[in-house]
CSV table of C-alpha atoms in Angstrom, one decimal:
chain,number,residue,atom,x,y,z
O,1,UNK,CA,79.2,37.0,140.1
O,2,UNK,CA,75.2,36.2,141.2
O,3,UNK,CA,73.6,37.3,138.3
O,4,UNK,CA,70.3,35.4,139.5
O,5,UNK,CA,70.0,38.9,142.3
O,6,UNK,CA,69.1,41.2,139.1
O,7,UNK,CA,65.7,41.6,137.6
O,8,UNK,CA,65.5,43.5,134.6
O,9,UNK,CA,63.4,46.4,133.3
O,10,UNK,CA,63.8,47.4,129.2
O,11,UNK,CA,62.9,50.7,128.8
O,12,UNK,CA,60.9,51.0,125.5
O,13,UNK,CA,59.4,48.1,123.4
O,14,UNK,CA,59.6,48.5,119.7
O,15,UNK,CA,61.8,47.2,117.0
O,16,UNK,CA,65.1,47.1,119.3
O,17,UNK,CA,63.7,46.6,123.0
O,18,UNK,CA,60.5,43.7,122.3
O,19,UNK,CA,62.8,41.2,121.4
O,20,UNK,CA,65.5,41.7,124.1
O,21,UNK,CA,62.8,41.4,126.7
O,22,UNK,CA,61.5,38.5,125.1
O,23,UNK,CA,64.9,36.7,125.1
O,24,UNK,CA,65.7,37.3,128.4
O,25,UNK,CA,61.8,36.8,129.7
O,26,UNK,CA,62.8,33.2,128.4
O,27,UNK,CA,65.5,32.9,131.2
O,28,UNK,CA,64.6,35.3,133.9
O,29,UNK,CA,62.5,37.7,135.4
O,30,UNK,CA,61.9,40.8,133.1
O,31,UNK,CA,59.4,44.0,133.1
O,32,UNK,CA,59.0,45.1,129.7
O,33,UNK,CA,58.2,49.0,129.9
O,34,UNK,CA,56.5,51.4,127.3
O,35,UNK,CA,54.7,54.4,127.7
O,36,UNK,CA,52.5,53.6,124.7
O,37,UNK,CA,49.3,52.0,126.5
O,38,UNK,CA,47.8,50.5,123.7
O,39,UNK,CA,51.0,48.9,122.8
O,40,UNK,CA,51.2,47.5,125.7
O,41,UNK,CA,47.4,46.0,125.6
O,42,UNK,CA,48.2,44.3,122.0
O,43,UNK,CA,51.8,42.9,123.6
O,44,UNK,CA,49.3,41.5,126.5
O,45,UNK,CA,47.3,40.0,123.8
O,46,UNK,CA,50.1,38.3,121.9
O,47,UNK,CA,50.1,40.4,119.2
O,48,UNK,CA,53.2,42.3,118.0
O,49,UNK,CA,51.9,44.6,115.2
O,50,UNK,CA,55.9,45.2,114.1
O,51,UNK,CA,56.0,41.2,113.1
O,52,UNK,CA,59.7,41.5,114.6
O,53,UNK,CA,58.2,38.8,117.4
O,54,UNK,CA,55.4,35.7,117.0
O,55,UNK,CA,52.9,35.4,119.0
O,56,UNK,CA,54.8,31.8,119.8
O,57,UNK,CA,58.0,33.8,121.0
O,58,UNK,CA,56.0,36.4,123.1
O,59,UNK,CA,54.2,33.3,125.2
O,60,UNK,CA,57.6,31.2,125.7
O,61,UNK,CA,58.5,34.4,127.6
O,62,UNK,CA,57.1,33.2,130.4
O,63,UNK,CA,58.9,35.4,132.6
O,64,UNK,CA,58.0,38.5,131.2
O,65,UNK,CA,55.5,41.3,132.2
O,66,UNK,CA,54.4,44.1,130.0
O,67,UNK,CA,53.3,47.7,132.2
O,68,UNK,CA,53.2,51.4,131.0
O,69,UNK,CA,53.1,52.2,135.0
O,70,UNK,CA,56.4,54.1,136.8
O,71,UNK,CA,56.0,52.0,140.2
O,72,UNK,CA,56.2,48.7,138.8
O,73,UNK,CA,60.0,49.4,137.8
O,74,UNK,CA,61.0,50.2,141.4
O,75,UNK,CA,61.7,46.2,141.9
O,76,UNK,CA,64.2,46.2,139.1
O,77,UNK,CA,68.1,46.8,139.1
O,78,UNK,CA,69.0,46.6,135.7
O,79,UNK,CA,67.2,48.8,133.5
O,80,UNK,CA,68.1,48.5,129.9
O,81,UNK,CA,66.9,51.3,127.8
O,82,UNK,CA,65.8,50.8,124.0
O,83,UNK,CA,64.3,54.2,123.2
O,84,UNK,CA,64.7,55.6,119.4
O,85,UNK,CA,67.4,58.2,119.2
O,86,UNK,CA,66.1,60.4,115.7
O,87,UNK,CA,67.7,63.1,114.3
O,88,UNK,CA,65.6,66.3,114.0
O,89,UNK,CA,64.6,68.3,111.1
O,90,UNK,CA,68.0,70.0,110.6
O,91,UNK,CA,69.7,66.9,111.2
O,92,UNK,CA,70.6,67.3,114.5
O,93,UNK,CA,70.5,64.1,117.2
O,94,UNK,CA,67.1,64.2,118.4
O,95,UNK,CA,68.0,63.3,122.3
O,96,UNK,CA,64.7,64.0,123.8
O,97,UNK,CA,63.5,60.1,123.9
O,98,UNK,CA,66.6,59.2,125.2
O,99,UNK,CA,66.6,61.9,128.0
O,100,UNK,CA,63.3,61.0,129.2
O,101,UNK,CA,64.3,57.3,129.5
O,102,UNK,CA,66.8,58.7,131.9
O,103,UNK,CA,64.7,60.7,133.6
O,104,UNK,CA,61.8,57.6,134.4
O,105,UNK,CA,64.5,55.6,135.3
O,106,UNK,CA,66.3,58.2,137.3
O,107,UNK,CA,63.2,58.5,139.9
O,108,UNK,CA,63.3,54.6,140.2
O,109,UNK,CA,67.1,54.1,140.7
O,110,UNK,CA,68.6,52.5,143.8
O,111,UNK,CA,72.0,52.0,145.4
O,112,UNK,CA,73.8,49.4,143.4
O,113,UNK,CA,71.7,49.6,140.3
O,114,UNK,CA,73.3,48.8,136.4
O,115,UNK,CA,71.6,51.2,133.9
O,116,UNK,CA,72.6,50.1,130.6
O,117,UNK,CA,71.9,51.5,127.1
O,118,UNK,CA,71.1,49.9,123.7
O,119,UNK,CA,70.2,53.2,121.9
O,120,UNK,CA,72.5,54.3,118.7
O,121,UNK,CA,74.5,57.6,120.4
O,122,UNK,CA,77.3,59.2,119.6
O,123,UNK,CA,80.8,58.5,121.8
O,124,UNK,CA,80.4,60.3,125.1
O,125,UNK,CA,76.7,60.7,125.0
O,126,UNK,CA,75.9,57.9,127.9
O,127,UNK,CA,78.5,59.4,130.3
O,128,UNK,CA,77.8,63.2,129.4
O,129,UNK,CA,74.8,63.7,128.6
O,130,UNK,CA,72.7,60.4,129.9
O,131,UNK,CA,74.0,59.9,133.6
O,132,UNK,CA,74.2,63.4,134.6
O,133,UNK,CA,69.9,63.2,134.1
O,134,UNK,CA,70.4,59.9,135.9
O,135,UNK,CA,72.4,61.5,138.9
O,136,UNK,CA,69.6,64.3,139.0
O,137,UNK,CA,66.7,62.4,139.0
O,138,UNK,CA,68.2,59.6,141.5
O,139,UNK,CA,70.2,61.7,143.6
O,140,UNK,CA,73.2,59.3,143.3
O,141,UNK,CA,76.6,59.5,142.5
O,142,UNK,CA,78.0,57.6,139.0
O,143,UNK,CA,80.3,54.9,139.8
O,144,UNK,CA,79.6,54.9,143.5
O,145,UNK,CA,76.2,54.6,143.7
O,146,UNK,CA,74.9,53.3,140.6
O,147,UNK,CA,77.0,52.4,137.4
O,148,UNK,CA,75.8,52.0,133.5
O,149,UNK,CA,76.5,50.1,130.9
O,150,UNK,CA,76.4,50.5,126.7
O,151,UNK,CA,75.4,47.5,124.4
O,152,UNK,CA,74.9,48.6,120.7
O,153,UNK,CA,71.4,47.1,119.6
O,154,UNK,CA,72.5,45.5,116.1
O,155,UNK,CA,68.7,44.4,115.3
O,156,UNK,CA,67.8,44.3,111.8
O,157,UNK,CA,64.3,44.8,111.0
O,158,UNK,CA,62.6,42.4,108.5
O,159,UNK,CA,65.4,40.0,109.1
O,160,UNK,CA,64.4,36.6,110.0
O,161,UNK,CA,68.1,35.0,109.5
O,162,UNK,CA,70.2,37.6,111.3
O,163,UNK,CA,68.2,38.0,114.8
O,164,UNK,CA,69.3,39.2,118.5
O,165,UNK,CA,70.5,35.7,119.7
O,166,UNK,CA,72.9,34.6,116.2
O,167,UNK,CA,74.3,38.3,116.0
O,168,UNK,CA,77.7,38.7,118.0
O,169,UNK,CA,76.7,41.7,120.8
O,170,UNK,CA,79.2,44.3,121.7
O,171,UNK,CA,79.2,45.3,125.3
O,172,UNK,CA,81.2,47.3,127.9
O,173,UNK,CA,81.1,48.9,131.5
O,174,UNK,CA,81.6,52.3,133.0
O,175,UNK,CA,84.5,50.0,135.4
O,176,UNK,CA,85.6,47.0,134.8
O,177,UNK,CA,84.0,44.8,136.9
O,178,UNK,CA,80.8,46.0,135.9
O,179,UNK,CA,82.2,45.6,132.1
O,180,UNK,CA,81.8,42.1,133.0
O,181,UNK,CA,78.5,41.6,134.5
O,182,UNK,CA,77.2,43.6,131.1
O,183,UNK,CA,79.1,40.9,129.5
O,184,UNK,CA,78.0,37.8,131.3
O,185,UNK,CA,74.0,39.6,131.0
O,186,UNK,CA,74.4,39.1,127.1
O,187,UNK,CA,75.9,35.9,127.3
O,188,UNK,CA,73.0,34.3,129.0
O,189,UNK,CA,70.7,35.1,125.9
O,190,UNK,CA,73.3,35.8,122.9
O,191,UNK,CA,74.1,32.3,121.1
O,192,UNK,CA,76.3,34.1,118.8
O,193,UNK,CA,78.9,35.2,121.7
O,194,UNK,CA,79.8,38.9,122.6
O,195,UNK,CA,82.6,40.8,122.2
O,196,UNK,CA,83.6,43.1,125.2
O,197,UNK,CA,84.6,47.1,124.2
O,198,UNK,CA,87.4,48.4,126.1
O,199,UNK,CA,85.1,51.6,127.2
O,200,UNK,CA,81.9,52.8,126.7
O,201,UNK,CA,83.0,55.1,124.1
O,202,UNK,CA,84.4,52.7,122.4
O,203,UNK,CA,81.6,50.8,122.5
O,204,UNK,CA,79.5,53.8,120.9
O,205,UNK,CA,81.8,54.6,118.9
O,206,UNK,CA,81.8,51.1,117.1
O,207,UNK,CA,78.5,51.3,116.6
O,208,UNK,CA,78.1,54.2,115.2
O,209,UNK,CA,80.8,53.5,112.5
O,210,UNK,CA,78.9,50.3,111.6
O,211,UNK,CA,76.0,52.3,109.5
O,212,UNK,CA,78.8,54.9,108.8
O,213,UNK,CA,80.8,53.2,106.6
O,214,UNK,CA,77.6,51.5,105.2
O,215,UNK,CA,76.3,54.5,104.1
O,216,UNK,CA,79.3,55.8,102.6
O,217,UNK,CA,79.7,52.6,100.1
O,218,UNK,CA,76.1,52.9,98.9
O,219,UNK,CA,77.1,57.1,98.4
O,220,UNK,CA,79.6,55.3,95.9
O,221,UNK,CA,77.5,53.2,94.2
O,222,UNK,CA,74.9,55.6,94.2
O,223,UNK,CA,77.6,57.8,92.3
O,224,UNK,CA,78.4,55.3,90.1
O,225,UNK,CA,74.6,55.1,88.5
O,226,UNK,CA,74.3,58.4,87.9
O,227,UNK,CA,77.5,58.6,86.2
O,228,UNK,CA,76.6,55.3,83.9
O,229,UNK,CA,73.1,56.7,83.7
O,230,UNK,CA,74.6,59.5,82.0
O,231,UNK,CA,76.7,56.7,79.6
O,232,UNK,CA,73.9,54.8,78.9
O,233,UNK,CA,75.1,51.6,80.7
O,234,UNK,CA,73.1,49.7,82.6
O,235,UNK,CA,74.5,50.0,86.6
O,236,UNK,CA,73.4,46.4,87.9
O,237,UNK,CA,75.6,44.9,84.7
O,238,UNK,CA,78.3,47.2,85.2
O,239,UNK,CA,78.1,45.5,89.1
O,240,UNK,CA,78.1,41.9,88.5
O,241,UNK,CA,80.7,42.4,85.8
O,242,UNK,CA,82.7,44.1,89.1
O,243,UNK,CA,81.5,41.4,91.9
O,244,UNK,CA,82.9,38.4,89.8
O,245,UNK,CA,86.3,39.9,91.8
O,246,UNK,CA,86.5,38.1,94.4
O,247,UNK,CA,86.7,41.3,96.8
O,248,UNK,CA,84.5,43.6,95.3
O,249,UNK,CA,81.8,44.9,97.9
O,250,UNK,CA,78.0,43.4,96.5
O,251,UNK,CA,76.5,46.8,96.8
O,252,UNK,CA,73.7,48.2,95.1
O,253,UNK,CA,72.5,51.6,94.4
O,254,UNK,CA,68.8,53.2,96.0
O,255,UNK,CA,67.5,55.3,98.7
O,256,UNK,CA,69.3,55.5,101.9
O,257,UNK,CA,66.8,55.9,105.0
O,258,UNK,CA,65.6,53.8,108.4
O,259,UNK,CA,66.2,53.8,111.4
O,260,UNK,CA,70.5,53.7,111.1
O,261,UNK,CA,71.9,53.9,108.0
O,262,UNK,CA,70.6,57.3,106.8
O,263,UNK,CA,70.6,58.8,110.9
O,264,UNK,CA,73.6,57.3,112.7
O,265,UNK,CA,75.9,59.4,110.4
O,266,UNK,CA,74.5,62.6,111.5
O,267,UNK,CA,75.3,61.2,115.3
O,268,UNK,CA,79.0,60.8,114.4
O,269,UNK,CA,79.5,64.2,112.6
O,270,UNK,CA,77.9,65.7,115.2
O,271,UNK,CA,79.9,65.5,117.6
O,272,UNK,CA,83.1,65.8,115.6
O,273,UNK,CA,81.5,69.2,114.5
O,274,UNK,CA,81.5,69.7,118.5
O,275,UNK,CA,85.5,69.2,118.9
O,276,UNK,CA,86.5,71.0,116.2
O,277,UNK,CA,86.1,68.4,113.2
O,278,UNK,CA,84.5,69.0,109.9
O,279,UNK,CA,83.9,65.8,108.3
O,280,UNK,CA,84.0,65.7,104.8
O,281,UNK,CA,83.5,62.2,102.8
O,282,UNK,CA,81.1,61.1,105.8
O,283,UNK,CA,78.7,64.2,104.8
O,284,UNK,CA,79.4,63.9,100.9
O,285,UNK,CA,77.8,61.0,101.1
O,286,UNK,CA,74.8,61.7,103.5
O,287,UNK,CA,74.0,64.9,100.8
O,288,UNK,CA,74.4,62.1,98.1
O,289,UNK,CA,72.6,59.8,99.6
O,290,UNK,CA,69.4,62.6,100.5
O,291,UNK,CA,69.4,63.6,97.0
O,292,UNK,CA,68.6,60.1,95.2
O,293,UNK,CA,64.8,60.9,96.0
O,294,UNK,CA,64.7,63.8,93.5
O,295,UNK,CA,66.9,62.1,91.6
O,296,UNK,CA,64.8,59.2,90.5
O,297,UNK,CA,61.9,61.3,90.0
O,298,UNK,CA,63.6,63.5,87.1
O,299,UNK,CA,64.4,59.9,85.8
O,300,UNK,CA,61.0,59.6,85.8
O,301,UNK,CA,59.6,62.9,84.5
O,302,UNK,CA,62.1,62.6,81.5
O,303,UNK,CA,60.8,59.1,80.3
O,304,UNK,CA,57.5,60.4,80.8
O,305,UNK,CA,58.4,63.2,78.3
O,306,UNK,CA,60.2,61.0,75.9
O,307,UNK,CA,56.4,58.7,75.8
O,308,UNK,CA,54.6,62.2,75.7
O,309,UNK,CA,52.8,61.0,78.6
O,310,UNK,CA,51.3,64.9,80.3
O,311,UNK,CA,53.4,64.9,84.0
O,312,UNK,CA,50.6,67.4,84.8
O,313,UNK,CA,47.8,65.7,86.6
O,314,UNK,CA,49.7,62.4,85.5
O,315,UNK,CA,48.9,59.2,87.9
O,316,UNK,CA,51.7,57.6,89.5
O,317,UNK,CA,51.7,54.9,91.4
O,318,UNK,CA,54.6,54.3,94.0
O,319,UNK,CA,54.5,50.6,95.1
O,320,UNK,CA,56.5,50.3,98.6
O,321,UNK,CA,56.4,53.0,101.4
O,322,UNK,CA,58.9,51.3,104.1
O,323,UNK,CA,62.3,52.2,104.5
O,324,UNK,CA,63.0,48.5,103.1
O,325,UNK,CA,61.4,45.2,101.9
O,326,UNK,CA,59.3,42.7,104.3
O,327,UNK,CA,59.2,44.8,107.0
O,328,UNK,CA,57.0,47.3,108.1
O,329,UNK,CA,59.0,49.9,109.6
O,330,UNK,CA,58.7,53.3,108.4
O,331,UNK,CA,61.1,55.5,110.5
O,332,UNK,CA,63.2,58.0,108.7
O,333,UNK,CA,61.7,56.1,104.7
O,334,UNK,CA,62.9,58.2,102.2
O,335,UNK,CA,60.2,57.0,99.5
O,336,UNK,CA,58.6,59.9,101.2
O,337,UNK,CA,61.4,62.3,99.7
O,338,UNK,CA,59.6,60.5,95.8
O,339,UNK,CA,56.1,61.0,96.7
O,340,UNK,CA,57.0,65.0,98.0
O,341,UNK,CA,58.7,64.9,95.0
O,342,UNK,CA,56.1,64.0,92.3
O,343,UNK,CA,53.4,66.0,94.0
O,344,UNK,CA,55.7,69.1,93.5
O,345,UNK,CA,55.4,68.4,89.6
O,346,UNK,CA,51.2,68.1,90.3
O,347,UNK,CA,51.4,64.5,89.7
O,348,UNK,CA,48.8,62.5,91.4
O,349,UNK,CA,50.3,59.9,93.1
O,350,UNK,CA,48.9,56.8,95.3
O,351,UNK,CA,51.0,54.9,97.4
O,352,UNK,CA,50.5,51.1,97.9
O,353,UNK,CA,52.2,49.0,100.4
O,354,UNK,CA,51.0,45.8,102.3
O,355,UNK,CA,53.4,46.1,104.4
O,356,UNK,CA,52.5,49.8,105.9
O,357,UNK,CA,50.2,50.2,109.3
O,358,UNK,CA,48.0,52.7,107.5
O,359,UNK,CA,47.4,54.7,110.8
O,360,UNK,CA,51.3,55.2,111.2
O,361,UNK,CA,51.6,56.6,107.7
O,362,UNK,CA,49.1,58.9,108.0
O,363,UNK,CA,50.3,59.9,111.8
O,364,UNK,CA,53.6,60.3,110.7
O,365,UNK,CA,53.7,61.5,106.8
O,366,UNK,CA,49.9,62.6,106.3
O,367,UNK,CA,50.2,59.3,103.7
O,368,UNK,CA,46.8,58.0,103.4
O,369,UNK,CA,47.7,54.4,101.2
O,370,UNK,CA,45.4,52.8,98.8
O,371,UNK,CA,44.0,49.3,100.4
O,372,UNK,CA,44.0,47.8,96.9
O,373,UNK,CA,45.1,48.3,93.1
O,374,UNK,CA,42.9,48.9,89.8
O,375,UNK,CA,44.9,47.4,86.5
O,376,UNK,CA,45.2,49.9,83.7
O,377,UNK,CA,45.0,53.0,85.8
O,378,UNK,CA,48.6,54.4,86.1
O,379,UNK,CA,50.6,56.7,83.8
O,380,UNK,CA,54.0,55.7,86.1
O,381,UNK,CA,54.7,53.1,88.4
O,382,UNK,CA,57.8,52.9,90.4
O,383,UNK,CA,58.9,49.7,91.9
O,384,UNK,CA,60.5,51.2,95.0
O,385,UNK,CA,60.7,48.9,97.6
O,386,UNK,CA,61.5,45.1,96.8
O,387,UNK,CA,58.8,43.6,99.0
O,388,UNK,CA,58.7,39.7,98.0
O,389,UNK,CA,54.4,40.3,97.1
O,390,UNK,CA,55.7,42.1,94.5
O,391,UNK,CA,57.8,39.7,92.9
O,392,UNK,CA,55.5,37.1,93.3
O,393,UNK,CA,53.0,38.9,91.1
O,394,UNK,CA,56.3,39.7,88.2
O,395,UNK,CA,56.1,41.9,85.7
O,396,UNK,CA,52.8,41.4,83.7
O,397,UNK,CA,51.0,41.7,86.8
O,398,UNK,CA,52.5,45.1,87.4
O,399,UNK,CA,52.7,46.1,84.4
O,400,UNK,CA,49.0,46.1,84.5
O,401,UNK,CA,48.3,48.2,86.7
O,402,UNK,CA,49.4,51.1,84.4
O,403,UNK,CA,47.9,52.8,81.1
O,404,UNK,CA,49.1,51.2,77.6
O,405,UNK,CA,51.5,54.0,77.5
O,406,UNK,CA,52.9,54.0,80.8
O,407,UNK,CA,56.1,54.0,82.8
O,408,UNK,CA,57.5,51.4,85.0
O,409,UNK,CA,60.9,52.4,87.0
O,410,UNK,CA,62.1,49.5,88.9
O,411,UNK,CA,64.3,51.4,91.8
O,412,UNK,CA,64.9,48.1,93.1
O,413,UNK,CA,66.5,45.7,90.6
O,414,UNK,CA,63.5,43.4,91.5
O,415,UNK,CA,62.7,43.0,87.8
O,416,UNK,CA,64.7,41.9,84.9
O,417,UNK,CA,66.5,44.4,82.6
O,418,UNK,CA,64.0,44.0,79.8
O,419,UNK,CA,60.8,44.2,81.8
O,420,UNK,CA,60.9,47.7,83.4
O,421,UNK,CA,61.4,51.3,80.8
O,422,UNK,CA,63.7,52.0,83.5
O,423,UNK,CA,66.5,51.5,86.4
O,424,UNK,CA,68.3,53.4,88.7
């Protein structure tokens, strides 16, 4: 097997594709592609506004090239595509991205090409609803002509100890030789080691189920608070008292959204919806999990009514606005569903993370944050994402930043019992 013949082209460069071309721009020659020009011009410059890759890692690529142009990918036979796959407002999949990959790559595909795909699908979606685009585009026959590949990415933004290289890859091949060229791809960059699927399907499949049955055990525990909220116990006590078991699950209770957890679900249903399947426990828990938004925010409201603090006109401050701490991704962050939330009860709210690309928040959610806090100006603050700036400045710091008679809700366990008036 002369794996030295292919040069590689990844399709997409944001949280999932930039460091897979870096890796393998360490060890061979790779195109990194993106539509987005001015991403591409920062990536040029060293600078990776995601902080998923240093400007160190990007220049020890040595072999890599960043273009936005169609004609530079026709000297590439493995194109590995990294594109988002969403979920639309009804919860659909959200294909589009994922179909336009396989058209651009589809008018660049040549006899005895590998196509393989790192975006979250559902089982089947590669082989019915990816190559056929690829067939169409290319002209050429599946499995005669070209062939494809699936490799689940597993990247976990914000993560500096569980990265690309230490995480074990899953890969597979539309035959089984080409099952094994996937394989020995990975293995070139992946310290961790791979483990070969049986099928594409299988390979999507596992994937899929990996956020899956996350989701479903923080649906539990997200259960559990509001049934100990309603007894008066306090849910992280309840949970240590639990994890001192040996096999208890260290989960914790809060708002499910991202990139995965909260939209590969909807994938899965999906398509058991299309064969005849209604799930039930993987959508109780999606409808759970969607609902711990409002959820908090009655907490709220009620301990503003119990400190006769006016909700009306009231200012809240919602510190935190990505999907989770020390990262800056904001795909699919369901602090948005708090902030709808409290402006629906006419609260005034400002939204402070130092985390957030202002531009995106305000392209994505029409989210304008504040650059910087004024102590003594809140009615409510809620502690909703546990960025480590915010435990460095603790509780008096925080507490602060709001009126003498104000609230602070600490979503995130981030504070000690004592110090916040409330906790999920």
């Amino acid at each position: 097997m002369d794996l030295s013949k292919y040069k590689i082209a990844v399709i997409g460069l944001g949280y999932v594709g930039l460091p897979l071309a870096v890796e393998f721009g360490k060890v061979r020659s790779v195109i990194g592609f993106d539509i987005d020009q001015r991403r591409i011009n920062e990536l040029r410059n060293g600078c990776d506004i995601t902080l998923e890759t240093s400007s160190e890692e990007l220049a020890a690529a040595k072999q890599l090239i960043f273009t936005t142009q169609l004609d530079d990918l026709r000297s590439c036979n493995c194109y590995i595509v990294t594109v988002p796959t969403p979920i639309d407002e009804h919860k659909n999949p959200d294909l589009l991205p994922l179909i336009k990959a396989s058209q651009t790559v589809g008018q660049v595909l040549k006899k005895g090409d590998l196509v393989i795909y790192e975006s979250t699908v559902y089982p089947g979606c590669t082989e019915e609803d990816c190559v056929p685009v690829l067939e169409q585009y290319s002209g050429l026959k599946f499995n005669q002509d070209f062939y494809c590949g699936y490799s689940p990415e597993r990247i976990n933004p914000g993560d500096k100890e569980h990265r690309l290289v230490n995480t074990k890859k899953v890969t597979s091949g539309s035959t089984p030789e080409i099952a094994n060229l996937v394989d020995a791809l990975y293995c070139q960059i992946i310290v961790a080691g791979t483990h070969k699927a049986a099928s594409i399907k299988v390979a999507e499949a596992a994937k899929v189920i990996e956020n899956t049955q996350r989701d479903l055990n923080i649906a539990l525990i997200n259960e559990l608070a509001l049934i100990f909220n309603k007894m008066g116990i306090d849910t992280e006590s309840v949970l240590k008292a639990a994890e001192s078991k040996w096999n208890f699950l260290p989960f914790r209770p809060g708002l499910v959204g991202g990139h995965c957890i909260g939209v590969d679900p909807y994938y899965l249903t999906h398509k058991a919806q299309a064969i005849g399947y209604h799930p039930e426990i993987i959508l109780a828990g999606r409808r759970l999990n969607d609902s711990m938004g409002a959820y908090v925010v009655t907490q709220v409201v009620k301990a503003m009514t119990k400190k006769r603090i006016q909700v009306v006109g009231a200012k809240v401050l919602v510190m935190g606005f990505t999907f989770k701490e020390n990262c800056s991704d904001i795909r699919n962050t369901r602090i948005f569903d708090i902030v709808s939330e409290l402006k629906e009860h006419n609260c005034v709210v400002d939204v402070y993370d130092p985390w957030v690309i202002a531009e995106e928040a305000e392209h994505e959610y029409g989210i304008t944050p504040v650059p910087e806090l004024t102590n003594g100006n809140y009615d409510a603050i809620i502690l909703a994402v546990a960025h480590r700036q915010y435990k460095n400045m603790g509780a008096a710091a925080i507490r602060a930043l709001g009126k003498s008679n104000s609230i602070l809700y600490d979503l995130k366990y981030l504070l000690a019992a004592h110090e916040s008036d409330i906790r999920l």
